[in-house]
PDB file of C-alpha atoms and ligand atoms in Angstrom:
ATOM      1  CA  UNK A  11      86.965  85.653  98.048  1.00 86.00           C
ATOM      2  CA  UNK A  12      88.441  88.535  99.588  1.00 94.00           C
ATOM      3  CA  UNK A  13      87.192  90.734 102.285  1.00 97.00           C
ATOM      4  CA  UNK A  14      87.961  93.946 100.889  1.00 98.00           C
ATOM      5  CA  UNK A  15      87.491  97.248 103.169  1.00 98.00           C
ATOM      6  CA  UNK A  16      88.951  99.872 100.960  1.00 98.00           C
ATOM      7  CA  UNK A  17      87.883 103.492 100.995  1.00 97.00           C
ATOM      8  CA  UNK A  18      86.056 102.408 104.461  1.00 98.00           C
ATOM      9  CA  UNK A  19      86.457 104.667 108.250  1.00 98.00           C
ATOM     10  CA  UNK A  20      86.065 102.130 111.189  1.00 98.00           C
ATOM     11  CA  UNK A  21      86.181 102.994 114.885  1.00 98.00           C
ATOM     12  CA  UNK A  22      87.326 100.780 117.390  1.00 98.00           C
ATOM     13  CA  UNK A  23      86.898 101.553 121.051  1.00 98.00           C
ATOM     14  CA  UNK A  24      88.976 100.251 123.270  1.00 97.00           C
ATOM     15  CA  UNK A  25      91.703  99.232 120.081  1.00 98.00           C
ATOM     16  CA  UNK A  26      94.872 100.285 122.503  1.00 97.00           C
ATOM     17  CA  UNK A  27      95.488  96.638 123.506  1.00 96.00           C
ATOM     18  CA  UNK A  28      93.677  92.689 123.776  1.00 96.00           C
ATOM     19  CA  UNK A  29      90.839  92.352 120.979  1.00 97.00           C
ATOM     20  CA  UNK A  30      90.192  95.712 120.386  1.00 98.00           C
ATOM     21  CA  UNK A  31      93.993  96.324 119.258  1.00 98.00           C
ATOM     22  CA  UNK A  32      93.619  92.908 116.914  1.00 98.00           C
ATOM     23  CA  UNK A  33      90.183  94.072 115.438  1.00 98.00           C
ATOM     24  CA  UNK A  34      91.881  97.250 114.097  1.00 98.00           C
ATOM     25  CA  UNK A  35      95.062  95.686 112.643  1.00 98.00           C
ATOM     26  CA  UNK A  36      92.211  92.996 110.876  1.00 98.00           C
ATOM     27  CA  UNK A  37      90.659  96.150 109.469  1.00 98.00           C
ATOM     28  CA  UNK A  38      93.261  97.908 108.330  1.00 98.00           C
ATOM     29  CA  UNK A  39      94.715  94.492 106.860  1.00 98.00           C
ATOM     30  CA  UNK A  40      91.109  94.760 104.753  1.00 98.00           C
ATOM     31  CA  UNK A  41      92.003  98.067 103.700  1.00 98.00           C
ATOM     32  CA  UNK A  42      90.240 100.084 105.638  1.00 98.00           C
ATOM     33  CA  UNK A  43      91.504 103.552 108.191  1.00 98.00           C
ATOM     34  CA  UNK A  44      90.740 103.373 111.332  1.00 98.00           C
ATOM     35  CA  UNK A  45      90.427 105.144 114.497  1.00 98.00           C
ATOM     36  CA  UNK A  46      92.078 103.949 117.288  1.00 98.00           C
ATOM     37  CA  UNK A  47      90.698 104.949 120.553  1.00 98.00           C
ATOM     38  CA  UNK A  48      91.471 104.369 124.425  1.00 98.00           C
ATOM     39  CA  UNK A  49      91.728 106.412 128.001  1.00 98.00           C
ATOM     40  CA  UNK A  50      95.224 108.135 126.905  1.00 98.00           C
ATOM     41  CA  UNK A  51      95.859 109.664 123.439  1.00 98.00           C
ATOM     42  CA  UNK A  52      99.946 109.062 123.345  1.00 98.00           C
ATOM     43  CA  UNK A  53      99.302 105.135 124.134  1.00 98.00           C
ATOM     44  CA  UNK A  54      96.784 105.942 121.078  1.00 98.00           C
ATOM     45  CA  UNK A  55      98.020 106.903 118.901  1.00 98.00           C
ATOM     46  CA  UNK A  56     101.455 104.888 119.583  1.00 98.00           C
ATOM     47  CA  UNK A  57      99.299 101.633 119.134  1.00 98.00           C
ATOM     48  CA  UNK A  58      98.025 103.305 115.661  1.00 98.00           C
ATOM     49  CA  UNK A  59     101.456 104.161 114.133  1.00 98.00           C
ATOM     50  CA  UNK A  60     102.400 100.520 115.083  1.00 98.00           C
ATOM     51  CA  UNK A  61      99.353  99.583 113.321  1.00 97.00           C
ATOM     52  CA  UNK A  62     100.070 101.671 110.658  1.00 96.00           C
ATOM     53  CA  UNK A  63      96.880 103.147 108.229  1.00 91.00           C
ATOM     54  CA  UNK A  64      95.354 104.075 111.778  1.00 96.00           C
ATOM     55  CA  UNK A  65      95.125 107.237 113.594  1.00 98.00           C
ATOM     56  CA  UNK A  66      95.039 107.263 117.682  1.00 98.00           C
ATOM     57  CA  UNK A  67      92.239 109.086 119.656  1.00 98.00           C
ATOM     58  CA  UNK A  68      91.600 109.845 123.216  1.00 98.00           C
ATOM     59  CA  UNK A  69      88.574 109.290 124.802  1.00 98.00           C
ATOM     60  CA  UNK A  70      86.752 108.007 128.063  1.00 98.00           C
ATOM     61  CA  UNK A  71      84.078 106.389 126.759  1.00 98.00           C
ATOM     62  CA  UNK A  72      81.967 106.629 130.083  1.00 98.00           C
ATOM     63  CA  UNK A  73      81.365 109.960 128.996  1.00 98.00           C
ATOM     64  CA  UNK A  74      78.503 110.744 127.255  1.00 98.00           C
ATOM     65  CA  UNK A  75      80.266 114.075 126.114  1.00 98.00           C
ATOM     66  CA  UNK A  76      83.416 112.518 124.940  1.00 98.00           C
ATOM     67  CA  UNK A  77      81.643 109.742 122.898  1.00 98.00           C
ATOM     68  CA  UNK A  78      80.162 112.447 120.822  1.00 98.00           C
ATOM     69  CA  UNK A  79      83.434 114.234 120.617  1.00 98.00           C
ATOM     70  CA  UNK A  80      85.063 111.558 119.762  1.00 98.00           C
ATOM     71  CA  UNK A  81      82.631 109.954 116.543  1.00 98.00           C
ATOM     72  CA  UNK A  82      82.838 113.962 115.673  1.00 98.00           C
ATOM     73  CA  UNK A  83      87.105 114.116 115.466  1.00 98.00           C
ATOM     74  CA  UNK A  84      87.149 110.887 114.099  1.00 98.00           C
ATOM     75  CA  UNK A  85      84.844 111.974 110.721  1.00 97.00           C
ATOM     76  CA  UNK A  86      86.802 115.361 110.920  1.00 98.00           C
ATOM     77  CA  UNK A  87      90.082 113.586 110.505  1.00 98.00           C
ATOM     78  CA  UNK A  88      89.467 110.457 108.486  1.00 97.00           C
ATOM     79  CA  UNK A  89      86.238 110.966 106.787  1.00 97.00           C
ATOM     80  CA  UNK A  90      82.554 109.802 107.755  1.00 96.00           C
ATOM     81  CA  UNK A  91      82.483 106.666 109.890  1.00 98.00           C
ATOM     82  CA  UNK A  92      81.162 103.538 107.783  1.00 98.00           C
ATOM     83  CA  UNK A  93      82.115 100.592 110.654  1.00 98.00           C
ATOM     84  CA  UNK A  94      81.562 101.211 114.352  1.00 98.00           C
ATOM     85  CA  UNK A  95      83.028  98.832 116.768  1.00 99.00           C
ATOM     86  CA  UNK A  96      81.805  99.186 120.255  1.00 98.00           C
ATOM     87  CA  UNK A  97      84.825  96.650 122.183  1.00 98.00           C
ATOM     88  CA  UNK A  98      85.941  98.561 124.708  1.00 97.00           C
ATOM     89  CA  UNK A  99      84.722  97.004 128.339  1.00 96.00           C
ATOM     90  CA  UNK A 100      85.295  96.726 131.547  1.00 94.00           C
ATOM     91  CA  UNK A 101      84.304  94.405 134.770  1.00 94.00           C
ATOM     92  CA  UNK A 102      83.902  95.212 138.527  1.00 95.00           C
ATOM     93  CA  UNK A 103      83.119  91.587 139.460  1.00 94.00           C
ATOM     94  CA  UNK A 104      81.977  91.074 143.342  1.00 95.00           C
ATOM     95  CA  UNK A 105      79.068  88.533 144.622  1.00 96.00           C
ATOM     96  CA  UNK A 106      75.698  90.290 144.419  1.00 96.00           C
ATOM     97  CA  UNK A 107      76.074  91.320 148.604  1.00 97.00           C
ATOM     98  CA  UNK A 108      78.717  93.049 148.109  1.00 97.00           C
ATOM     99  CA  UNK A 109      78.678  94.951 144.906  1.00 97.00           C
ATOM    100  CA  UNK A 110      78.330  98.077 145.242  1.00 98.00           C
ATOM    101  CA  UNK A 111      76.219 100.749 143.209  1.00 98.00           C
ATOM    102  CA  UNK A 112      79.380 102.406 141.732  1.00 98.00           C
ATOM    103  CA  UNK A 113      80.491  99.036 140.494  1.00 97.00           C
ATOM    104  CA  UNK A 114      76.894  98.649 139.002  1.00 98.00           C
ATOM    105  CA  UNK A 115      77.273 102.008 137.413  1.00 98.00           C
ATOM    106  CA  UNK A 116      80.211 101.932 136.010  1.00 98.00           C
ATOM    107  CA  UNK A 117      80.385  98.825 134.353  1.00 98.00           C
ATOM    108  CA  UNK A 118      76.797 100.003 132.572  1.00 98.00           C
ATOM    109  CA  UNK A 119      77.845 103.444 131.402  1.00 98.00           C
ATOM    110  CA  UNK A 120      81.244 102.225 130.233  1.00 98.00           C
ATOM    111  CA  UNK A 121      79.990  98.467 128.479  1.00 98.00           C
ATOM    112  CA  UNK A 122      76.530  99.779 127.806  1.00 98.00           C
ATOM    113  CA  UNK A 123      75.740 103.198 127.679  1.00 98.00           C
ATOM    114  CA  UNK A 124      78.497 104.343 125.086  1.00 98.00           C
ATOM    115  CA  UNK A 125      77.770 102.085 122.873  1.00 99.00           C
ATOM    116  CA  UNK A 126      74.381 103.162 123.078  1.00 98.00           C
ATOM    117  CA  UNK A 127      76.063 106.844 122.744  1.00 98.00           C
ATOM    118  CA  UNK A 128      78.434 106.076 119.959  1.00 98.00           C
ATOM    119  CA  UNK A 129      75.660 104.477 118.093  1.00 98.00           C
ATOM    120  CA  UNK A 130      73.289 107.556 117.986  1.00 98.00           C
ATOM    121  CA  UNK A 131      75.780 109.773 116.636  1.00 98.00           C
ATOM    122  CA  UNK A 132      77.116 108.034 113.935  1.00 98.00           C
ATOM    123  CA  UNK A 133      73.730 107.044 112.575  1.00 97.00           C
ATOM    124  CA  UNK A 134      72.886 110.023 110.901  1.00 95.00           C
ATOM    125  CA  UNK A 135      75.895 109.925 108.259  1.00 96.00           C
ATOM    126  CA  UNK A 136      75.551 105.654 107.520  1.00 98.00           C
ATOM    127  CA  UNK A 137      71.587 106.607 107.353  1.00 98.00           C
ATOM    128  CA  UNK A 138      72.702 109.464 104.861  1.00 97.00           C
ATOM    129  CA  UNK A 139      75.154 107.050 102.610  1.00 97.00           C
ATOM    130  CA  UNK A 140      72.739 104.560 103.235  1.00 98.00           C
ATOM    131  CA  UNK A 141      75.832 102.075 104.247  1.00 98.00           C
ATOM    132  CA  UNK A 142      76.966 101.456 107.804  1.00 98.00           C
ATOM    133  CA  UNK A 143      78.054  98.387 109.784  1.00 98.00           C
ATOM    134  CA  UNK A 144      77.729  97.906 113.591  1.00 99.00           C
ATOM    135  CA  UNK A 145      79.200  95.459 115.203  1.00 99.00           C
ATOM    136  CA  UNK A 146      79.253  94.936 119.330  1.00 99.00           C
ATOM    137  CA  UNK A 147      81.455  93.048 121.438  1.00 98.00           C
ATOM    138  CA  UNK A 148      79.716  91.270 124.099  1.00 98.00           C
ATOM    139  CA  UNK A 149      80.074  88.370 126.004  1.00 96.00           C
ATOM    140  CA  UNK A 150      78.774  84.502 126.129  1.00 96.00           C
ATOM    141  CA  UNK A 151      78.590  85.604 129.810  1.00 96.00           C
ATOM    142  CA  UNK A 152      75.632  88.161 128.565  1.00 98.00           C
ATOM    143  CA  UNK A 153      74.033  84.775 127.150  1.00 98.00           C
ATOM    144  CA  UNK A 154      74.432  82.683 130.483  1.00 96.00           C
ATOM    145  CA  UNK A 155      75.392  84.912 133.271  1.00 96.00           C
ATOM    146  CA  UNK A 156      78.131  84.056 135.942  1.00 94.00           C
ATOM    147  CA  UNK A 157      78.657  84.146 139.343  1.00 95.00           C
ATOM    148  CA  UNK A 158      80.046  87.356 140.525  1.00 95.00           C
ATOM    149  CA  UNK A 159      79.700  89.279 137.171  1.00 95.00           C
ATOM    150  CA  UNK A 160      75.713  90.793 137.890  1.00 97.00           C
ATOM    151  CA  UNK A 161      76.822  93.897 136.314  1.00 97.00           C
ATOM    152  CA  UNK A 162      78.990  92.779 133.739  1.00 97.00           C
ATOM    153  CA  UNK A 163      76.427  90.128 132.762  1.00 97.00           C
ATOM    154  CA  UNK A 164      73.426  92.525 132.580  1.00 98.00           C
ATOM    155  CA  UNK A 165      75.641  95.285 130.575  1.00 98.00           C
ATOM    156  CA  UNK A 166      76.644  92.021 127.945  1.00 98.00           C
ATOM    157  CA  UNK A 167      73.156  91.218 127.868  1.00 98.00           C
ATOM    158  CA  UNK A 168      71.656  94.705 127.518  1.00 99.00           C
ATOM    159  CA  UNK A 169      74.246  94.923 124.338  1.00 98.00           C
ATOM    160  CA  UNK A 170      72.047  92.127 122.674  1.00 99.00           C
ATOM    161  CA  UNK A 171      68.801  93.890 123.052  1.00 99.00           C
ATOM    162  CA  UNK A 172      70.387  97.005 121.590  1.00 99.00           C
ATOM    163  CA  UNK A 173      71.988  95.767 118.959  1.00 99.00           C
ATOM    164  CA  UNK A 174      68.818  93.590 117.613  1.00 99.00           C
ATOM    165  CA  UNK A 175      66.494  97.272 118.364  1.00 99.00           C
ATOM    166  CA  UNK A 176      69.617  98.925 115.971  1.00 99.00           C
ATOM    167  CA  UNK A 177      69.028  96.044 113.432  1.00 99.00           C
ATOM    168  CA  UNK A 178      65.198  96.623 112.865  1.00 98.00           C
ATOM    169  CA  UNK A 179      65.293 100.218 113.006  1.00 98.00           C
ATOM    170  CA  UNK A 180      68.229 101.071 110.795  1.00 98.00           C
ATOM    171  CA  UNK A 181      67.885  97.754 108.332  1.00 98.00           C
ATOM    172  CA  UNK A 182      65.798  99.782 105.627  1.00 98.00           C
ATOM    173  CA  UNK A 183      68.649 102.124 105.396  1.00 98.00           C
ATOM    174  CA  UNK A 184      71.170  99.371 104.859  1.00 98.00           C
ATOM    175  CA  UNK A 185      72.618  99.507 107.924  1.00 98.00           C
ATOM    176  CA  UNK A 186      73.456  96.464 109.745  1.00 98.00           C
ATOM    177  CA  UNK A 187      74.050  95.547 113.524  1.00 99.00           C
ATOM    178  CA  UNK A 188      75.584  92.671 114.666  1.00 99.00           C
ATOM    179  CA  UNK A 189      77.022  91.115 118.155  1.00 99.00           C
ATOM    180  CA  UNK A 190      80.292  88.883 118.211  1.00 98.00           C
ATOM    181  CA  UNK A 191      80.004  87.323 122.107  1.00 98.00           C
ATOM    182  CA  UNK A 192      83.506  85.891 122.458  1.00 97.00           C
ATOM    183  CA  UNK A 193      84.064  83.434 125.591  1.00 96.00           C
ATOM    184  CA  UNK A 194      87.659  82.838 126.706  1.00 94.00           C
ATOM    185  CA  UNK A 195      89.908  84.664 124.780  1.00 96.00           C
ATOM    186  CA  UNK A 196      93.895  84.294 125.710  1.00 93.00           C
ATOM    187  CA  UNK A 197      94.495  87.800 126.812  1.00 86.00           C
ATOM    188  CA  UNK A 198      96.875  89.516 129.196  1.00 77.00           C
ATOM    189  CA  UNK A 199      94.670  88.223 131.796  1.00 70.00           C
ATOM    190  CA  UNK A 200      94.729  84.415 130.560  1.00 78.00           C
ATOM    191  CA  UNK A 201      98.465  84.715 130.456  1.00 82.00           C
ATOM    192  CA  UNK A 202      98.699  85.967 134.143  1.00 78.00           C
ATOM    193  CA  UNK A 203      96.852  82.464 135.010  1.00 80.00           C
ATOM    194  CA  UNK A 204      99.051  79.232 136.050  1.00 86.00           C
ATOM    195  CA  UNK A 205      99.377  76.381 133.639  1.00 88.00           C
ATOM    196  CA  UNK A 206      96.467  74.092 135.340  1.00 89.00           C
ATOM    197  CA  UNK A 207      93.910  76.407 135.744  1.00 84.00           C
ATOM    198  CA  UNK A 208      94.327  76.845 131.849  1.00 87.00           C
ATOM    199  CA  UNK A 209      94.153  73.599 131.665  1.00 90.00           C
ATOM    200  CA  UNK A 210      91.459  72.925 133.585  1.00 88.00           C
ATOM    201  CA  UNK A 211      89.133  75.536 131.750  1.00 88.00           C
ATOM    202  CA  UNK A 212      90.515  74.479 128.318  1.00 92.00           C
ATOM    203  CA  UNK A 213      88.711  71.052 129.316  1.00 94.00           C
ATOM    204  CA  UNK A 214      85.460  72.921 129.350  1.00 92.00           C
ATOM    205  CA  UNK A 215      85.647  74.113 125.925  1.00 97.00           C
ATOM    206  CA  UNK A 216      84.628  71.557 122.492  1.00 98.00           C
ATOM    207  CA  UNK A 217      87.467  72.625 120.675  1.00 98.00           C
ATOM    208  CA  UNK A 218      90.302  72.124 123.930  1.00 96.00           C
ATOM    209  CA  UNK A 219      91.730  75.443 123.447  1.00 95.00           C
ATOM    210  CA  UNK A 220      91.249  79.414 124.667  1.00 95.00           C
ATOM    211  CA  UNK A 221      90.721  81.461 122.007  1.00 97.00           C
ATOM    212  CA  UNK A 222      92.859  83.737 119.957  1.00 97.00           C
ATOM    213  CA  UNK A 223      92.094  87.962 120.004  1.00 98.00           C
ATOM    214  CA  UNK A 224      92.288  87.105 115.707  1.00 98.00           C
ATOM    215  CA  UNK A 225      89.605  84.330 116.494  1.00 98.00           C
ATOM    216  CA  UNK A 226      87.312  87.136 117.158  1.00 98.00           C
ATOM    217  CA  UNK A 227      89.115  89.608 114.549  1.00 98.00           C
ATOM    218  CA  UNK A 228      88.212  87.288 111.733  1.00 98.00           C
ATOM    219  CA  UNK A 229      84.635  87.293 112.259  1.00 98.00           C
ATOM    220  CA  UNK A 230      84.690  91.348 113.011  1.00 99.00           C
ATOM    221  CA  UNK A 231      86.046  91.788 109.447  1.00 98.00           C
ATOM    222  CA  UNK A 232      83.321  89.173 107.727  1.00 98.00           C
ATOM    223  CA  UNK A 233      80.573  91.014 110.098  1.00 98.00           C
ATOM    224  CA  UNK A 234      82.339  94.850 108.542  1.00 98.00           C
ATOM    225  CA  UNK A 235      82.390  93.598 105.075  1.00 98.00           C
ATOM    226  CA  UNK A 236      79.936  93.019 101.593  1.00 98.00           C
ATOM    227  CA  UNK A 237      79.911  89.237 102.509  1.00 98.00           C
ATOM    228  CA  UNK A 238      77.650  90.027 105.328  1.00 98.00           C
ATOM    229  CA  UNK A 239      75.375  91.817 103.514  1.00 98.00           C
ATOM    230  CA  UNK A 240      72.252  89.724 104.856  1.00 98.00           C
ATOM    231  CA  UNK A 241      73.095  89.203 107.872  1.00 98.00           C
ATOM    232  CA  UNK A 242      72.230  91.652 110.861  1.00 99.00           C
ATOM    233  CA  UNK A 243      70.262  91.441 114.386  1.00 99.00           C
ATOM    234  CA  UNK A 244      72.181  88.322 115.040  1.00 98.00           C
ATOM    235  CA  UNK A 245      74.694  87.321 117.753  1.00 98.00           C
ATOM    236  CA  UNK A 246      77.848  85.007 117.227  1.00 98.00           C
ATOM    237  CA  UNK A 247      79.512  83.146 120.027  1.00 98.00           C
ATOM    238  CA  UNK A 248      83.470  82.845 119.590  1.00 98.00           C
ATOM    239  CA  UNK A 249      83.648  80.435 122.119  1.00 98.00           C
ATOM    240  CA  UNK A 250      84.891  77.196 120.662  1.00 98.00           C
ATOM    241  CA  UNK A 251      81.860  75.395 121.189  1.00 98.00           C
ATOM    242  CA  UNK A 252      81.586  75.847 124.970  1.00 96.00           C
ATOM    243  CA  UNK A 253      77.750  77.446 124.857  1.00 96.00           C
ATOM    244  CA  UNK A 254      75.576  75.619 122.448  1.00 94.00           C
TER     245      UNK A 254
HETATM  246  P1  LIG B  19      91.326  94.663 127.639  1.00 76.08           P
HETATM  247  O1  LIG B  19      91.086  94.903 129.089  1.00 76.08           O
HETATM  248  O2  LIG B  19      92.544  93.924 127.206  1.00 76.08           O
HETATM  249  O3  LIG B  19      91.277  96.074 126.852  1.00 76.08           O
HETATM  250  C1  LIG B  19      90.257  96.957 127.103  1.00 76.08           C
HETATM  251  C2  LIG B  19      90.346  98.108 126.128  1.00 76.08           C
HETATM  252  O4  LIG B  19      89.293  99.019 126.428  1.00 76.08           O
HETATM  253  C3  LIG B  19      91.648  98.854 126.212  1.00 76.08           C
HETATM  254  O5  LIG B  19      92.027  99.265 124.918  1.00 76.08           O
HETATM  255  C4  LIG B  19      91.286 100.056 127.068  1.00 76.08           C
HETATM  256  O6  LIG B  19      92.066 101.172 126.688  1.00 76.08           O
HETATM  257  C5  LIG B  19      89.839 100.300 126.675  1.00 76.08           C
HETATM  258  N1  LIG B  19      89.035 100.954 127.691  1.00 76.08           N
HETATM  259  C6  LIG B  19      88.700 100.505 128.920  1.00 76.08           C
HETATM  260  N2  LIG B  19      87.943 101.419 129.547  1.00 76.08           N
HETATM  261  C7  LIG B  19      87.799 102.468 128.702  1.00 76.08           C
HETATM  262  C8  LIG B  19      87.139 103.706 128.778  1.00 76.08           C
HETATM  263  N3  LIG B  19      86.450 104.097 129.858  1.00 76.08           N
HETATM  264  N4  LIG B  19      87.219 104.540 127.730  1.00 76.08           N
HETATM  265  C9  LIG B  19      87.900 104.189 126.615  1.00 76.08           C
HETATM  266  N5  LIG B  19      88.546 103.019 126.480  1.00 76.08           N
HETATM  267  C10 LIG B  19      88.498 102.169 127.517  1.00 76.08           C
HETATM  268  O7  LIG B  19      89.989  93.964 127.096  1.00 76.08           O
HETATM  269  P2  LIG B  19      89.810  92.659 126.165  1.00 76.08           P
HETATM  270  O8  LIG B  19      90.542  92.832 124.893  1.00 76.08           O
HETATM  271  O9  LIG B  19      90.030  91.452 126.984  1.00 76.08           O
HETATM  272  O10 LIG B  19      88.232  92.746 125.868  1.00 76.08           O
HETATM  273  C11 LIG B  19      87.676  93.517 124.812  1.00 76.08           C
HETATM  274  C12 LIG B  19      86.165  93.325 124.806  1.00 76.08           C
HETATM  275  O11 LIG B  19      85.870  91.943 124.681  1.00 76.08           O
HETATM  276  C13 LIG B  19      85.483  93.789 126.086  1.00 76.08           C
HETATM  277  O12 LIG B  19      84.248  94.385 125.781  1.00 76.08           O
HETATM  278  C14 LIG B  19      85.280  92.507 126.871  1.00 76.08           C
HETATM  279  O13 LIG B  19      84.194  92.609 127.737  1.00 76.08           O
HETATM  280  C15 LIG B  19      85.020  91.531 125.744  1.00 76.08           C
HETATM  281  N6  LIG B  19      85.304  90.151 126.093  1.00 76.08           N
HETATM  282  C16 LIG B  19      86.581  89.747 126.403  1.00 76.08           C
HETATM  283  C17 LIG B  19      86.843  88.406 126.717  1.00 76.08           C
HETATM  284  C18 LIG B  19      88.223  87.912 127.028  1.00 76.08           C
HETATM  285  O14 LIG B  19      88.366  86.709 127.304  1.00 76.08           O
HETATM  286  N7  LIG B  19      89.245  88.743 126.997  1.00 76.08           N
HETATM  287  C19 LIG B  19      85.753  87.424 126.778  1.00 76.08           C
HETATM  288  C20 LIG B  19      84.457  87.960 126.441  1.00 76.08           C
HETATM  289  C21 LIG B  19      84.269  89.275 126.101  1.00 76.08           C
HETATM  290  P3  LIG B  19      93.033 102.023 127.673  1.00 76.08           P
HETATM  291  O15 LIG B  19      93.366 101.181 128.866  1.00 76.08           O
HETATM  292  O16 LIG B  19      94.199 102.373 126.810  1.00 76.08           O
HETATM  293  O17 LIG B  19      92.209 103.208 128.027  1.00 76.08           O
END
C-alpha cells in the first residue's frame, strides 16, 4: 500500500519551517505540488526549491484579504487546490490577569480565523470536482487546556468545532475534514530546552519520547490520501499516548 498523491495541489500554511515545512516535503514525497506559504516570500520560496516539486508564497495569514489572495495565486500557478492544510500558528501565552486583548486577538485571527478564511475559498472548486481534503493542525492543548495558553487553547479548540461543522456540511460532496492535534513535538523550541526539562516531560508521555515533525507528517499524508476515504469529522492526537 502506497499513499499515492499524484496529479494533487496541497497548501500548507505556515510550511517555511517546524511541521508545516515536514508536512510539505511528506506531500510532495506522495507526489503531490504544493504551495509553500509563510510571512516572507524569499524564505518561501527558498524552503520550496529545497523541497523541490513546491512553489513558495507569501502571505500573512491574519489577513482576511491575503488568505483569499493567497488560495487565488496558488490555483493560478499550480492548478485548483485538492488538500488544504491549515498549520500555521502562533501563541501569546500570559496567565489570564495579564493577557491582554491584542494577545487574545491575535492568536484567534492568526490560529482560527484563517483557517476559517482559507477554508471558504477553496470550497467552491473541491465542491465543483467533488474531491477535497482538509486537514487542521491543532493542539492536545485545544483538548485539555493549559495554564497560561487561554487564547491559544480556545483558538485549538475552536479548530475542532470547525473542522467537525466542515465535515457535515461538505461530506455529501466528498469532501473530507479532519484535525491532527499533535502534543510535544521536538521543534526549534524543544531544542532550545536543557537536557532535564526534556527529560522530565518525556516522563509524562506513554511512549518516553517527544515527538518527531514526520510523526505528525505521516498521519497528514494518510488524512490527504484515498486510504482515508471514510474517515472525516474526526480528531487524532500525535501525542504518544500522553492524553487518553
Ligand atoms: P513554528 O513556529 O516552527 O512555525 C510556524 C510556521 O507558521 C512558520 O512557517 C511561520 O512562517 C508560519 N506563520 C506564523 N505566523 C504566520 C502568519 N501570520 N502568516 C503566515 N504564516 C505564519 O511552528 P510549529 O511547527 O511548532 O507548529 C506548527 C503547528 O503545529 C502550529 O499550528 C502549532 O500550534 C501546532 N502545534 C505545535 C506543537 C509543537 O510541539 N511544536 C504542539 C502542538 C501543536 P514564517 O515565520 O516564515 O512567516
Amino acid at each position: 500500500m502506497k499513499i499515492d498523491l499524484t496529479g494533487k495541489v496541497a497548501l500548507v500554511t505556515g510550511s517555511t519551517r517546524g511541521i508545516g515545512r515536514e508536512i510539505a516535503h511528506a506531500l510532495v514525497g506522495c507526489g503531490a505540488k504544493v504551495a509553500v506559504v509563510g510571512r516572507d516570500q524569499a524564505k518561501a520560496e527558498a524552503v520550496a526549491a529545497e523541497i523541490g516539486g513546491a512553489a513558495g508564497f507569501a502571505c500573512d495569514i491574519g489577513v482576511p484579504t491575503e488568505v483569499v489572495a493567497l488560495v487565488e495565486g496558488v490555483e493560478k500557478a499550480l492548478g485548483s487546490c485538492d488538500i488544504l492544510v491549515n498549520n500555521a500558528g502562533i501563541t501569546r501565552d500570559n496567565l489570564m490577569l495579564r493577557m491582554k486583548d491584542e494577545d487574545w486577538d491575535a492568536v484567534l485571527e492568526t490560529n482560527l480565523r484563517s483557517a476559517f478564511i482559507a477554508i471558504r475559498t477553496v470550497q467552491r472548486g473541491m465542491m465543483k470536482r467533488r474531491w477535497g481534503r482538509i486537514i487542521n493542525i491543532a493542539s492536545v492543548v485545544g483538548l485539555i487546556g493549559n495554564k497560561g495558553q487561554a487564547n491559544y487553547a480556545a483558538s485549538k479548540a475552536g479548530l475542532i468545532g470547525l473542522s467537525k461543522s466542515v465535515a457535515k456540511e461538505l461530506a455529501s460532496r466528498n469532501i473530507l475534514c479532519n484535525v491532527v492535534a499533535p502534543g510535544f513535538i521536538k521543534t526549534d523550541m524543544t531544542d532550545a530546552m536543557s537536557e532535564e526539562a526534556v527529560k522530565a516531560l518525556a516522563e509524562q508521555i506513554p511512549l518516553g519520547r517527544l515527538g518527531s515533525t514526520a510523526d505528525i507528517a505521516g498521519v497528514v499524508a494518510f488524512l490527504a490520501s484515498e486510504h482515508a476515504s471514510y474517515v472525516t469529522g474526526q480528531v487524532f492526537t500525535v501525542d504518544g499516548g500522553m492524553v487518553m
